[in-house]
Amino acid sequence: MGDFYSYFFDHLSDVWSGLLVTVEATVLGSAVALALSFVFGFMANSRPVLVRGVSRVLVEFFRGTSLYVQLFWLYYAFPLVAGYELSPLFCGVLAFGMNYGAYGSEVVRGALNAVPKAQWEAAVALNMTPLQRMRRVILPQAWVQMIPPFTNLLIQLLKATPLLWLITATDLTTVVQHMRDRTGATTWAYLTLLVMYFVLAYALTLLMNLLERRAKTRLGQYTSARSLLRSHSAESAEKAELAQATGGGG
């Protein structure tokens, strides 16, 4: 234990460098995934059959193929086809964005469809343009419903970043793995890694909870400050229990 942590604190600069790569991959990959989620989600809800068909094919392709293989293809196979090599971090961001963006598109599509039909009809009755209807009426309501599943996808993306070491990116997992190889302290190395990823995941959860609370407040839905500390899985379980109890009493 002592040998590992002595080495760990003596090489904090390497740890920060690896942590930065992990955070960059998570943030940039999430940004790409969010953009693709809305693009594919809106395409899936569009009227032209061709647009819906293209969206469905792309979504099913990225959901149906392994993220592991996508990373390897971008980093090792793509240079053979295109003639130039992509950086490991860029490959990771692109693969994460496409893979989780495909899952996120289903979240967007489902949230848009969950907005009551009366809200769409009311926006039309107010003579709003399609863009105004979406921006002022539909999206604010759908966005609140998107945040919890987006939070889960964000955490899943963070937990996928250790795959970057497979394409030679020096992320947090790679740095701690090198420390483990140097010191031989397997238990403490991986325990430290578990704790660090937990802290990152919990920080992201708190941030998304805050975002959800602000979105609900804009819709006039009051939420207590304690909701910031609750996980979405626990909240969903309580809602399921409440629904079961209500149904059982009927």
mmCIF file of C-alpha atoms in Angstrom:
data_model
loop_
_atom_site.group_PDB
_atom_site.id
_atom_site.type_symbol
_atom_site.label_atom_id
_atom_site.label_comp_id
_atom_site.label_asym_id
_atom_site.label_seq_id
_atom_site.Cartn_x
_atom_site.Cartn_y
_atom_site.Cartn_z
ATOM 1 C CA MET A 1 0.000 0.000 0.000
ATOM 2 C CA GLY A 2 2.709 2.445 1.045
ATOM 3 C CA ASP A 3 4.786 1.811 -2.071
ATOM 4 C CA PHE A 4 1.848 2.401 -4.392
ATOM 5 C CA TYR A 5 0.684 5.641 -2.824
ATOM 6 C CA SER A 6 4.224 6.974 -2.536
ATOM 7 C CA TYR A 7 4.629 6.364 -6.257
ATOM 8 C CA PHE A 8 1.133 7.748 -6.893
ATOM 9 C CA PHE A 9 1.770 11.084 -5.172
ATOM 10 C CA ASP A 10 5.255 11.355 -6.659
ATOM 11 C CA HIS A 11 3.683 11.189 -10.133
ATOM 12 C CA LEU A 12 0.601 13.340 -9.619
ATOM 13 C CA SER A 13 1.341 15.215 -12.828
ATOM 14 C CA ASP A 14 0.822 11.967 -14.755
ATOM 15 C CA VAL A 15 -2.431 11.342 -12.866
ATOM 16 C CA TRP A 16 -3.733 14.815 -13.713
ATOM 17 C CA SER A 17 -2.743 14.338 -17.339
ATOM 18 C CA GLY A 18 -4.625 11.031 -17.517
ATOM 19 C CA LEU A 19 -7.593 12.518 -15.692
ATOM 20 C CA LEU A 20 -7.694 15.384 -18.189
ATOM 21 C CA VAL A 21 -7.838 12.925 -21.110
ATOM 22 C CA THR A 22 -10.696 11.041 -19.415
ATOM 23 C CA VAL A 23 -12.633 14.251 -18.753
ATOM 24 C CA GLU A 24 -12.018 15.526 -22.293
ATOM 25 C CA ALA A 25 -13.227 12.252 -23.811
ATOM 26 C CA THR A 26 -16.321 12.325 -21.593
ATOM 27 C CA VAL A 27 -17.229 15.963 -22.215
ATOM 28 C CA LEU A 28 -16.497 16.019 -25.946
ATOM 29 C CA GLY A 29 -18.014 12.596 -26.516
ATOM 30 C CA SER A 30 -21.145 13.712 -24.651
ATOM 31 C CA ALA A 31 -21.374 16.861 -26.770
ATOM 32 C CA VAL A 32 -21.191 14.845 -29.988
ATOM 33 C CA ALA A 33 -23.675 12.303 -28.612
ATOM 34 C CA LEU A 34 -26.107 15.054 -27.602
ATOM 35 C CA ALA A 35 -25.952 16.663 -31.034
ATOM 36 C CA LEU A 36 -26.492 13.339 -32.813
ATOM 37 C CA SER A 37 -29.284 12.450 -30.391
ATOM 38 C CA PHE A 38 -31.296 15.472 -31.482
ATOM 39 C CA VAL A 39 -30.432 15.073 -35.161
ATOM 40 C CA PHE A 40 -31.460 11.404 -35.300
ATOM 41 C CA GLY A 41 -34.342 11.986 -32.882
ATOM 42 C CA PHE A 42 -35.871 14.743 -35.014
ATOM 43 C CA MET A 43 -35.276 12.697 -38.158
ATOM 44 C CA ALA A 44 -37.123 9.759 -36.604
ATOM 45 C CA ASN A 45 -40.123 12.029 -35.959
ATOM 46 C CA SER A 46 -40.129 13.673 -39.374
ATOM 47 C CA ARG A 47 -42.834 13.000 -41.962
ATOM 48 C CA PRO A 48 -40.787 11.914 -45.011
ATOM 49 C CA VAL A 49 -40.383 8.138 -45.001
ATOM 50 C CA LEU A 50 -36.887 8.373 -46.485
ATOM 51 C CA VAL A 51 -35.642 10.602 -43.646
ATOM 52 C CA ARG A 52 -37.130 8.287 -41.025
ATOM 53 C CA GLY A 53 -35.626 5.300 -42.802
ATOM 54 C CA VAL A 54 -32.127 6.806 -42.900
ATOM 55 C CA SER A 55 -32.375 7.653 -39.211
ATOM 56 C CA ARG A 56 -33.494 4.140 -38.320
ATOM 57 C CA VAL A 57 -30.697 2.478 -40.304
ATOM 58 C CA LEU A 58 -27.986 4.675 -38.757
ATOM 59 C CA VAL A 59 -29.341 4.309 -35.218
ATOM 60 C CA GLU A 60 -29.636 0.528 -35.473
ATOM 61 C CA PHE A 61 -26.162 0.262 -37.003
ATOM 62 C CA PHE A 62 -24.427 2.153 -34.208
ATOM 63 C CA ARG A 63 -26.524 0.476 -31.513
ATOM 64 C CA GLY A 64 -26.072 -2.962 -33.053
ATOM 65 C CA THR A 65 -22.290 -2.866 -33.419
ATOM 66 C CA SER A 66 -19.790 -3.050 -30.586
ATOM 67 C CA LEU A 67 -18.209 0.141 -29.267
ATOM 68 C CA TYR A 68 -15.012 -1.882 -28.933
ATOM 69 C CA VAL A 69 -15.046 -2.694 -32.662
ATOM 70 C CA GLN A 70 -15.982 0.882 -33.596
ATOM 71 C CA LEU A 71 -12.932 2.185 -31.719
ATOM 72 C CA PHE A 72 -10.651 -0.344 -33.381
ATOM 73 C CA TRP A 73 -12.066 0.384 -36.831
ATOM 74 C CA LEU A 74 -11.609 4.140 -36.498
ATOM 75 C CA TYR A 75 -8.073 3.902 -35.151
ATOM 76 C CA TYR A 76 -6.649 0.901 -37.020
ATOM 77 C CA ALA A 77 -8.800 0.307 -40.135
ATOM 78 C CA PHE A 78 -9.845 3.830 -41.134
ATOM 79 C CA PRO A 79 -6.242 4.971 -41.863
ATOM 80 C CA LEU A 80 -5.891 2.074 -44.324
ATOM 81 C CA VAL A 81 -9.009 3.252 -46.166
ATOM 82 C CA ALA A 82 -8.638 7.039 -45.966
ATOM 83 C CA GLY A 83 -4.868 7.297 -46.057
ATOM 84 C CA TYR A 84 -4.446 9.378 -42.882
ATOM 85 C CA GLU A 85 -4.497 8.571 -39.190
ATOM 86 C CA LEU A 86 -6.797 10.020 -36.525
ATOM 87 C CA SER A 87 -5.552 10.811 -33.032
ATOM 88 C CA PRO A 88 -6.584 8.341 -30.278
ATOM 89 C CA LEU A 89 -8.627 10.965 -28.424
ATOM 90 C CA PHE A 90 -10.455 12.020 -31.598
ATOM 91 C CA CYS A 91 -11.277 8.385 -32.381
ATOM 92 C CA GLY A 92 -12.608 7.929 -28.854
ATOM 93 C CA VAL A 93 -14.752 11.069 -28.975
ATOM 94 C CA LEU A 94 -16.153 10.102 -32.381
ATOM 95 C CA ALA A 95 -16.899 6.503 -31.382
ATOM 96 C CA PHE A 96 -18.473 7.502 -28.059
ATOM 97 C CA GLY A 97 -20.516 10.220 -29.747
ATOM 98 C CA MET A 98 -21.881 7.953 -32.475
ATOM 99 C CA ASN A 99 -22.585 5.007 -30.189
ATOM 100 C CA TYR A 100 -24.273 6.877 -27.364
ATOM 101 C CA GLY A 101 -25.844 9.364 -29.759
ATOM 102 C CA ALA A 102 -27.730 6.439 -31.313
ATOM 103 C CA TYR A 103 -29.103 5.466 -27.903
ATOM 104 C CA GLY A 104 -29.823 9.109 -27.092
ATOM 105 C CA SER A 105 -31.872 9.536 -30.266
ATOM 106 C CA GLU A 106 -34.401 7.076 -28.877
ATOM 107 C CA VAL A 107 -34.587 9.196 -25.727
ATOM 108 C CA VAL A 108 -35.309 12.313 -27.808
ATOM 109 C CA ARG A 109 -37.866 10.537 -29.972
ATOM 110 C CA GLY A 110 -39.651 9.080 -26.958
ATOM 111 C CA ALA A 111 -39.682 12.372 -25.052
ATOM 112 C CA LEU A 112 -41.103 14.279 -28.011
ATOM 113 C CA ASN A 113 -43.824 11.681 -28.466
ATOM 114 C CA ALA A 114 -44.606 11.816 -24.740
ATOM 115 C CA VAL A 115 -45.615 15.490 -24.893
ATOM 116 C CA PRO A 116 -49.452 15.492 -24.818
ATOM 117 C CA LYS A 117 -51.093 15.912 -28.198
ATOM 118 C CA ALA A 118 -53.097 18.813 -26.810
ATOM 119 C CA GLN A 119 -49.887 20.807 -26.390
ATOM 120 C CA TRP A 120 -49.043 20.386 -30.077
ATOM 121 C CA GLU A 121 -52.586 21.346 -31.067
ATOM 122 C CA ALA A 122 -52.572 24.391 -28.775
ATOM 123 C CA ALA A 123 -49.321 25.627 -30.321
ATOM 124 C CA VAL A 124 -50.825 25.245 -33.785
ATOM 125 C CA ALA A 125 -53.967 27.083 -32.644
ATOM 126 C CA LEU A 126 -51.779 29.977 -31.484
ATOM 127 C CA ASN A 127 -50.503 30.244 -35.065
ATOM 128 C CA MET A 128 -46.896 29.471 -34.104
ATOM 129 C CA THR A 129 -44.409 28.442 -36.738
ATOM 130 C CA PRO A 130 -42.986 24.880 -36.472
ATOM 131 C CA LEU A 131 -39.756 26.304 -35.038
ATOM 132 C CA GLN A 132 -41.627 28.393 -32.458
ATOM 133 C CA ARG A 133 -43.785 25.425 -31.479
ATOM 134 C CA MET A 134 -40.750 23.269 -30.904
ATOM 135 C CA ARG A 135 -38.676 25.909 -29.105
ATOM 136 C CA ARG A 136 -41.349 27.450 -26.863
ATOM 137 C CA VAL A 137 -43.823 24.662 -26.210
ATOM 138 C CA ILE A 138 -42.615 21.157 -27.037
ATOM 139 C CA LEU A 139 -38.897 21.106 -26.206
ATOM 140 C CA PRO A 140 -39.178 22.667 -22.713
ATOM 141 C CA GLN A 141 -41.575 19.886 -21.713
ATOM 142 C CA ALA A 142 -39.691 17.120 -23.509
ATOM 143 C CA TRP A 143 -36.306 18.277 -22.164
ATOM 144 C CA VAL A 144 -37.345 17.582 -18.569
ATOM 145 C CA GLN A 145 -38.163 14.010 -19.537
ATOM 146 C CA MET A 146 -34.893 13.593 -21.434
ATOM 147 C CA ILE A 147 -32.546 14.544 -18.597
ATOM 148 C CA PRO A 148 -32.827 11.387 -16.415
ATOM 149 C CA PRO A 149 -32.091 8.940 -19.264
ATOM 150 C CA PHE A 150 -29.406 11.301 -20.593
ATOM 151 C CA THR A 151 -27.818 11.181 -17.138
ATOM 152 C CA ASN A 152 -27.652 7.401 -17.304
ATOM 153 C CA LEU A 153 -26.108 7.535 -20.778
ATOM 154 C CA LEU A 154 -23.557 10.102 -19.595
ATOM 155 C CA ILE A 155 -22.456 7.832 -16.749
ATOM 156 C CA GLN A 156 -22.270 4.894 -19.133
ATOM 157 C CA LEU A 157 -20.078 6.957 -21.460
ATOM 158 C CA LEU A 158 -17.763 7.869 -18.593
ATOM 159 C CA LYS A 159 -17.455 4.201 -17.649
ATOM 160 C CA ALA A 160 -16.598 3.356 -21.265
ATOM 161 C CA THR A 161 -13.601 5.717 -21.387
ATOM 162 C CA PRO A 162 -11.166 3.052 -20.053
ATOM 163 C CA LEU A 163 -11.486 1.475 -23.527
ATOM 164 C CA LEU A 164 -9.249 4.312 -24.726
ATOM 165 C CA TRP A 165 -6.187 2.460 -23.516
ATOM 166 C CA LEU A 166 -6.883 -0.108 -26.249
ATOM 167 C CA ILE A 167 -6.060 2.553 -28.862
ATOM 168 C CA THR A 168 -2.988 3.881 -27.012
ATOM 169 C CA ALA A 169 -4.657 6.934 -25.415
ATOM 170 C CA THR A 170 -3.077 7.770 -22.065
ATOM 171 C CA ASP A 171 -6.226 8.150 -19.994
ATOM 172 C CA LEU A 172 -6.703 7.742 -16.248
ATOM 173 C CA THR A 173 -6.946 3.956 -16.459
ATOM 174 C CA THR A 174 -3.731 3.743 -18.481
ATOM 175 C CA VAL A 175 -1.811 5.873 -15.980
ATOM 176 C CA VAL A 176 -2.958 3.863 -12.956
ATOM 177 C CA GLN A 177 -2.275 0.618 -14.845
ATOM 178 C CA HIS A 178 1.310 1.741 -15.440
ATOM 179 C CA MET A 179 1.635 2.539 -11.722
ATOM 180 C CA ARG A 180 0.300 -0.887 -10.884
ATOM 181 C CA ASP A 181 2.885 -2.487 -13.198
ATOM 182 C CA ARG A 182 5.690 -0.512 -11.561
ATOM 183 C CA THR A 183 4.687 -1.191 -7.951
ATOM 184 C CA GLY A 184 2.902 -4.541 -8.226
ATOM 185 C CA ALA A 185 0.139 -3.214 -5.915
ATOM 186 C CA THR A 186 -2.827 -4.571 -7.851
ATOM 187 C CA THR A 187 -5.388 -4.238 -5.054
ATOM 188 C CA TRP A 188 -4.621 -0.627 -4.184
ATOM 189 C CA ALA A 189 -4.216 0.459 -7.795
ATOM 190 C CA TYR A 190 -7.623 -0.765 -8.875
ATOM 191 C CA LEU A 191 -9.271 0.341 -5.629
ATOM 192 C CA THR A 192 -7.955 3.851 -6.248
ATOM 193 C CA LEU A 193 -9.241 3.700 -9.809
ATOM 194 C CA LEU A 194 -12.689 2.607 -8.612
ATOM 195 C CA VAL A 195 -12.887 5.513 -6.171
ATOM 196 C CA MET A 196 -11.774 8.067 -8.753
ATOM 197 C CA TYR A 197 -14.344 6.938 -11.301
ATOM 198 C CA PHE A 198 -17.029 6.936 -8.605
ATOM 199 C CA VAL A 199 -16.197 10.540 -7.699
ATOM 200 C CA LEU A 200 -16.361 11.569 -11.349
ATOM 201 C CA ALA A 201 -19.667 9.760 -11.887
ATOM 202 C CA TYR A 202 -21.234 11.240 -8.764
ATOM 203 C CA ALA A 203 -20.121 14.741 -9.722
ATOM 204 C CA LEU A 204 -21.766 14.299 -13.129
ATOM 205 C CA THR A 205 -24.935 13.010 -11.451
ATOM 206 C CA LEU A 206 -25.135 16.068 -9.194
ATOM 207 C CA LEU A 207 -24.603 18.355 -12.182
ATOM 208 C CA MET A 208 -27.374 16.669 -14.163
ATOM 209 C CA ASN A 209 -29.696 16.732 -11.143
ATOM 210 C CA LEU A 210 -29.136 20.470 -10.894
ATOM 211 C CA LEU A 211 -29.887 20.833 -14.597
ATOM 212 C CA GLU A 212 -33.080 18.832 -14.197
ATOM 213 C CA ARG A 213 -34.161 20.922 -11.230
ATOM 214 C CA ARG A 214 -33.691 24.147 -13.175
ATOM 215 C CA ALA A 215 -35.606 22.736 -16.134
ATOM 216 C CA LYS A 216 -38.504 21.752 -13.879
ATOM 217 C CA THR A 217 -38.485 25.156 -12.183
ATOM 218 C CA ARG A 218 -38.883 26.862 -15.564
ATOM 219 C CA LEU A 219 -42.018 24.771 -16.073
ATOM 220 C CA GLY A 220 -43.351 25.728 -12.632
ATOM 221 C CA GLN A 221 -42.605 22.319 -11.081
ATOM 222 C CA TYR A 222 -41.179 22.728 -7.588
ATOM 223 C CA THR A 223 -38.483 20.293 -6.447
ATOM 224 C CA SER A 224 -36.722 20.281 -3.087
ATOM 225 C CA ALA A 225 -32.974 20.746 -2.725
ATOM 226 C CA ARG A 226 -32.720 17.160 -1.469
ATOM 227 C CA SER A 227 -33.518 15.929 -4.972
ATOM 228 C CA LEU A 228 -30.030 17.004 -6.049
ATOM 229 C CA LEU A 229 -28.514 14.221 -3.936
ATOM 230 C CA ARG A 230 -30.813 11.464 -5.150
ATOM 231 C CA SER A 231 -30.006 9.120 -7.994
ATOM 232 C CA HIS A 232 -32.434 8.730 -10.844
ATOM 233 C CA SER A 233 -32.591 4.981 -10.274
ATOM 234 C CA ALA A 234 -33.821 5.486 -6.708
ATOM 235 C CA GLU A 235 -36.318 8.090 -7.845
ATOM 236 C CA SER A 236 -37.650 5.767 -10.544
ATOM 237 C CA ALA A 237 -37.996 2.937 -8.029
ATOM 238 C CA GLU A 238 -40.033 5.147 -5.692
ATOM 239 C CA LYS A 239 -42.314 6.184 -8.555
ATOM 240 C CA ALA A 240 -42.811 2.527 -9.513
ATOM 241 C CA GLU A 241 -43.677 1.607 -5.914
ATOM 242 C CA LEU A 242 -46.122 4.509 -5.694
ATOM 243 C CA ALA A 243 -47.770 3.522 -8.960
ATOM 244 C CA GLN A 244 -48.021 -0.094 -7.800
ATOM 245 C CA ALA A 245 -49.544 0.940 -4.484
ATOM 246 C CA THR A 246 -52.037 3.231 -6.215
ATOM 247 C CA GLY A 247 -52.987 0.520 -8.676
ATOM 248 C CA GLY A 248 -53.303 -2.057 -5.942
ATOM 249 C CA GLY A 249 -55.716 0.113 -3.995
ATOM 250 C CA GLY A 250 -58.042 0.522 -6.976
#
